[in-house]
Amino acid sequence: AGAETLKRAVELDLASRFQESLVCYQEGIDLLLQVVKATKDEAKKQRYRQKIPDWGMSCWDLSFPDGKYHKQIRIEENSTGFSYEKLFQEYLTEIVSEVWVEDPYIRHVHQASGSWLYNFLRFCEMLVKGPCKVKTINLLTSYDEGSGRIQQMSGLEEIQQSLRSYGVTLNISFSSSIHDREIRFNNGWMIKIGRGLDYFKKPQGRFSIGYCDFDLRPCHETTVDVFHTKHTKKM
């Protein structure tokens, strides 16, 4: 059914019936993703996984003919409901296997607003839970200053080792000139957050609402910009 729907999408595309074609592409891809989940035939799984990105880009071209997309989300001061899951899950499709994180402050354990290292750990936990099948996470950050560097390296190495037990490789690189904060997925989505991963406020106490559930944690004011590019550059 998925193959037939996609065949129909191509026919409609060639006939310049773009809106109908877009619907068929979307429905066909959804059907094939269900097949990939259910089938035990590895050869069939691999064949569909190779084709789905191509059909997805055809769908993308119909949705955004100029190949560009920009969505901006403004997180207001003290607002809630902006956990990493709520912010990123929309873009973490099943074909995502590699992630790039560029943030100069993945270092301190204790900060006025919380913990940068723990925030990065929470982000990694979200990737491990899926639905994406992430195999590689590339982190570019800056070294902590003074004695904090030992704590930074110890924390990152512990995260690296823990991810390895889930079949995920964490590559860590350092730069003294990094300033930008952005997150990229290999399906083409790029998210830029003004404050990076550190946009949550420090909880009022260890037993206050929002300490565990980040959807209930008040946020600092920041802006989130979402883009899509057909070719995600690597660090």
Coordinates of C-alpha atoms in Angstrom, one line a residue:
A1 CA 0.0 0.0 0.0
G2 CA 2.9 2.4 0.8
A3 CA 4.6 1.7 -2.5
E4 CA 1.4 2.2 -4.4
T5 CA 0.7 5.4 -2.6
L6 CA 4.2 6.7 -3.4
K7 CA 3.9 5.7 -7.0
R8 CA 0.7 7.7 -7.2
A9 CA 2.5 10.7 -5.5
V10 CA 5.2 10.6 -8.3
E11 CA 2.5 10.5 -11.0
L12 CA 0.7 13.5 -9.4
D13 CA 4.0 15.4 -9.1
L14 CA 4.7 14.9 -12.8
A15 CA 1.2 16.1 -13.6
S16 CA 1.9 19.3 -11.5
R17 CA -0.9 18.4 -9.1
F18 CA 1.4 19.3 -6.2
Q19 CA -1.0 19.5 -3.3
E20 CA -2.4 16.1 -4.0
S21 CA 1.1 14.7 -4.5
L22 CA 2.3 16.1 -1.2
V23 CA -0.5 14.3 0.7
C24 CA 0.3 11.0 -1.1
Y25 CA 4.0 11.4 -0.3
Q26 CA 3.2 11.9 3.4
E27 CA 0.8 9.0 3.6
G28 CA 3.1 6.7 1.7
I29 CA 6.1 7.5 3.9
D30 CA 4.0 6.9 7.0
L31 CA 2.9 3.5 5.7
L32 CA 6.5 2.4 4.8
L33 CA 7.7 3.5 8.3
Q34 CA 5.1 1.2 9.7
V35 CA 6.4 -1.7 7.5
V36 CA 10.0 -1.0 8.7
K37 CA 8.9 -1.3 12.3
A38 CA 6.9 -4.5 11.7
T39 CA 9.0 -6.5 9.3
K40 CA 11.7 -9.0 10.3
D41 CA 13.2 -9.1 6.8
E42 CA 16.5 -7.2 7.2
A43 CA 16.9 -6.9 3.4
K44 CA 13.5 -5.3 3.1
K45 CA 14.2 -3.0 6.0
Q46 CA 17.4 -1.8 4.5
R47 CA 15.8 -1.2 1.1
Y48 CA 13.0 0.9 2.5
R49 CA 15.4 2.8 4.8
Q50 CA 17.5 3.8 1.8
K51 CA 14.5 5.0 -0.2
I52 CA 12.6 6.8 2.5
P53 CA 15.0 9.8 2.7
D54 CA 14.6 10.4 -1.1
W55 CA 10.8 10.3 -0.9
G56 CA 11.1 12.6 2.1
M57 CA 13.1 15.2 0.2
S58 CA 10.5 15.0 -2.7
C59 CA 7.9 15.7 0.0
W60 CA 10.0 18.6 1.3
D61 CA 10.5 20.1 -2.1
L62 CA 6.7 20.2 -2.6
S63 CA 6.2 21.8 0.9
F64 CA 9.0 24.4 0.5
P65 CA 9.8 24.9 -3.3
D66 CA 12.6 27.3 -2.6
G67 CA 14.3 24.8 -0.3
K68 CA 14.2 27.1 2.7
Y69 CA 12.4 27.0 6.0
H70 CA 12.6 29.2 9.1
K71 CA 10.5 28.9 12.2
Q72 CA 11.0 31.0 15.3
I73 CA 9.9 30.2 18.8
R74 CA 10.1 32.8 21.5
I75 CA 10.4 31.4 25.0
E76 CA 9.1 34.0 27.5
E77 CA 10.6 34.6 30.9
N78 CA 9.3 32.2 33.5
S79 CA 7.2 30.3 30.9
T80 CA 6.9 26.5 31.1
G81 CA 6.2 23.7 28.7
F82 CA 9.5 23.8 26.9
S83 CA 11.3 20.5 27.8
Y84 CA 13.8 19.1 25.3
E85 CA 11.2 16.6 24.2
K86 CA 8.7 19.3 23.4
L87 CA 11.3 21.3 21.6
F88 CA 13.1 18.7 19.6
Q89 CA 10.9 15.6 19.1
E90 CA 9.1 17.0 16.1
Y91 CA 12.5 17.0 14.2
L92 CA 13.9 13.7 15.5
T93 CA 12.5 11.4 12.8
E94 CA 13.4 7.7 12.6
I95 CA 16.1 8.4 9.9
V96 CA 18.2 10.5 12.3
S97 CA 21.4 8.6 13.1
E98 CA 23.9 11.4 13.8
V99 CA 23.6 14.6 15.8
W100 CA 26.0 17.6 16.1
V101 CA 25.9 19.8 19.3
E102 CA 27.8 23.1 19.2
D103 CA 27.7 24.9 22.6
P104 CA 30.7 26.6 24.3
Y105 CA 29.3 26.0 27.8
I106 CA 29.0 22.2 28.2
R107 CA 31.3 22.3 31.2
H108 CA 30.3 23.4 34.7
V109 CA 28.3 21.1 37.0
H110 CA 26.9 23.9 39.2
Q111 CA 25.7 27.2 37.8
A112 CA 23.2 29.8 38.9
S113 CA 20.6 28.4 36.4
G114 CA 21.3 24.8 37.0
S115 CA 23.9 22.5 35.4
W116 CA 25.2 22.6 31.9
L117 CA 26.7 19.1 32.0
Y118 CA 23.4 17.7 33.4
N119 CA 21.5 19.5 30.7
F120 CA 23.6 17.9 28.0
L121 CA 23.1 14.5 29.7
R122 CA 19.3 15.0 29.6
F123 CA 19.6 15.9 25.9
C124 CA 21.5 12.7 25.3
E125 CA 18.9 10.7 27.3
M126 CA 16.2 12.1 25.0
L127 CA 18.1 10.9 21.9
V128 CA 18.6 7.4 23.4
K129 CA 14.9 7.1 24.1
G130 CA 14.1 7.7 20.4
P131 CA 12.1 7.4 18.1
C132 CA 15.3 8.2 16.2
K133 CA 18.1 5.7 16.0
V134 CA 21.0 7.9 16.9
K135 CA 24.4 6.2 16.6
T136 CA 26.8 9.2 16.8
I137 CA 26.7 12.4 18.8
N138 CA 29.4 15.0 18.0
L139 CA 30.0 17.7 20.7
L140 CA 32.0 20.8 20.1
T141 CA 32.5 22.9 23.2
S142 CA 35.2 24.9 25.1
Y143 CA 37.4 23.9 27.9
D144 CA 36.5 25.0 31.4
E145 CA 38.9 27.3 33.2
G146 CA 41.2 26.4 36.0
S147 CA 40.4 23.4 38.2
G148 CA 37.0 23.1 36.7
R149 CA 38.5 21.4 33.6
I150 CA 39.2 18.2 35.5
Q151 CA 35.5 18.1 36.6
Q152 CA 34.4 18.9 33.1
M153 CA 36.5 16.1 31.5
S154 CA 35.4 13.6 34.1
G155 CA 31.7 14.3 33.5
L156 CA 32.0 14.2 29.8
E157 CA 33.9 10.9 29.9
E158 CA 31.3 9.4 32.1
I159 CA 28.6 10.4 29.7
Q160 CA 30.6 9.1 26.9
Q161 CA 31.1 5.7 28.6
S162 CA 27.4 5.5 29.5
L163 CA 26.3 6.2 25.9
R164 CA 28.6 3.5 24.7
S165 CA 26.6 0.9 26.6
Y166 CA 23.6 2.0 24.5
G167 CA 25.5 1.7 21.2
V168 CA 26.0 5.4 20.8
T169 CA 29.4 7.0 20.2
L170 CA 30.1 10.4 21.7
N171 CA 32.8 12.4 19.9
I172 CA 34.1 15.3 21.9
S173 CA 36.0 18.3 20.4
F174 CA 37.2 21.6 22.0
S175 CA 37.6 25.1 20.6
S176 CA 38.8 28.2 22.3
S177 CA 37.0 30.5 19.7
I178 CA 33.5 28.9 19.7
H179 CA 30.6 31.3 20.3
D180 CA 27.6 29.9 18.3
R181 CA 25.1 27.6 19.8
E182 CA 23.3 25.2 17.5
I183 CA 22.1 21.6 17.2
R184 CA 22.0 19.8 13.9
F185 CA 20.5 16.4 12.8
N186 CA 21.5 14.5 9.8
N187 CA 18.0 14.7 8.3
G188 CA 18.7 18.4 7.6
W189 CA 17.1 20.1 10.6
M190 CA 19.1 22.8 12.5
I191 CA 18.1 24.4 15.7
K192 CA 19.7 27.5 17.1
I193 CA 18.9 28.5 20.7
G194 CA 20.1 31.8 22.1
R195 CA 21.0 30.3 25.4
G196 CA 22.0 26.9 24.1
L197 CA 20.7 24.0 26.2
D198 CA 20.9 26.1 29.3
Y199 CA 17.5 27.9 29.2
F200 CA 16.0 26.4 32.3
K201 CA 15.9 28.3 35.6
K202 CA 17.3 26.8 38.8
P203 CA 14.5 25.1 40.8
Q204 CA 13.4 26.7 44.0
G205 CA 14.2 23.5 45.9
R206 CA 15.0 19.8 45.5
F207 CA 11.4 19.0 46.3
S208 CA 9.7 21.7 44.2
I209 CA 7.5 21.2 41.2
G210 CA 9.6 21.3 38.1
Y211 CA 12.7 19.8 39.7
C212 CA 12.3 16.5 37.8
D213 CA 9.7 17.3 35.1
F214 CA 11.3 20.0 32.8
D215 CA 7.9 20.7 31.2
L216 CA 7.1 22.3 34.5
R217 CA 10.4 24.1 35.0
P218 CA 10.3 27.9 34.4
C219 CA 12.6 29.1 31.6
H220 CA 14.8 32.1 31.0
E221 CA 13.8 34.3 28.1
T222 CA 15.4 33.1 24.8
T223 CA 14.7 32.6 21.1
V224 CA 14.7 29.3 19.2
D225 CA 15.3 29.4 15.5
V226 CA 14.6 26.3 13.4
F227 CA 16.0 25.9 9.9
H228 CA 16.3 23.1 7.3
T229 CA 19.1 22.5 4.9
K230 CA 19.5 19.7 2.5
H231 CA 23.2 19.2 3.4
T232 CA 24.1 19.4 7.1
K233 CA 27.8 20.3 7.4
K234 CA 29.9 18.4 9.9
M235 CA 32.1 20.1 12.5

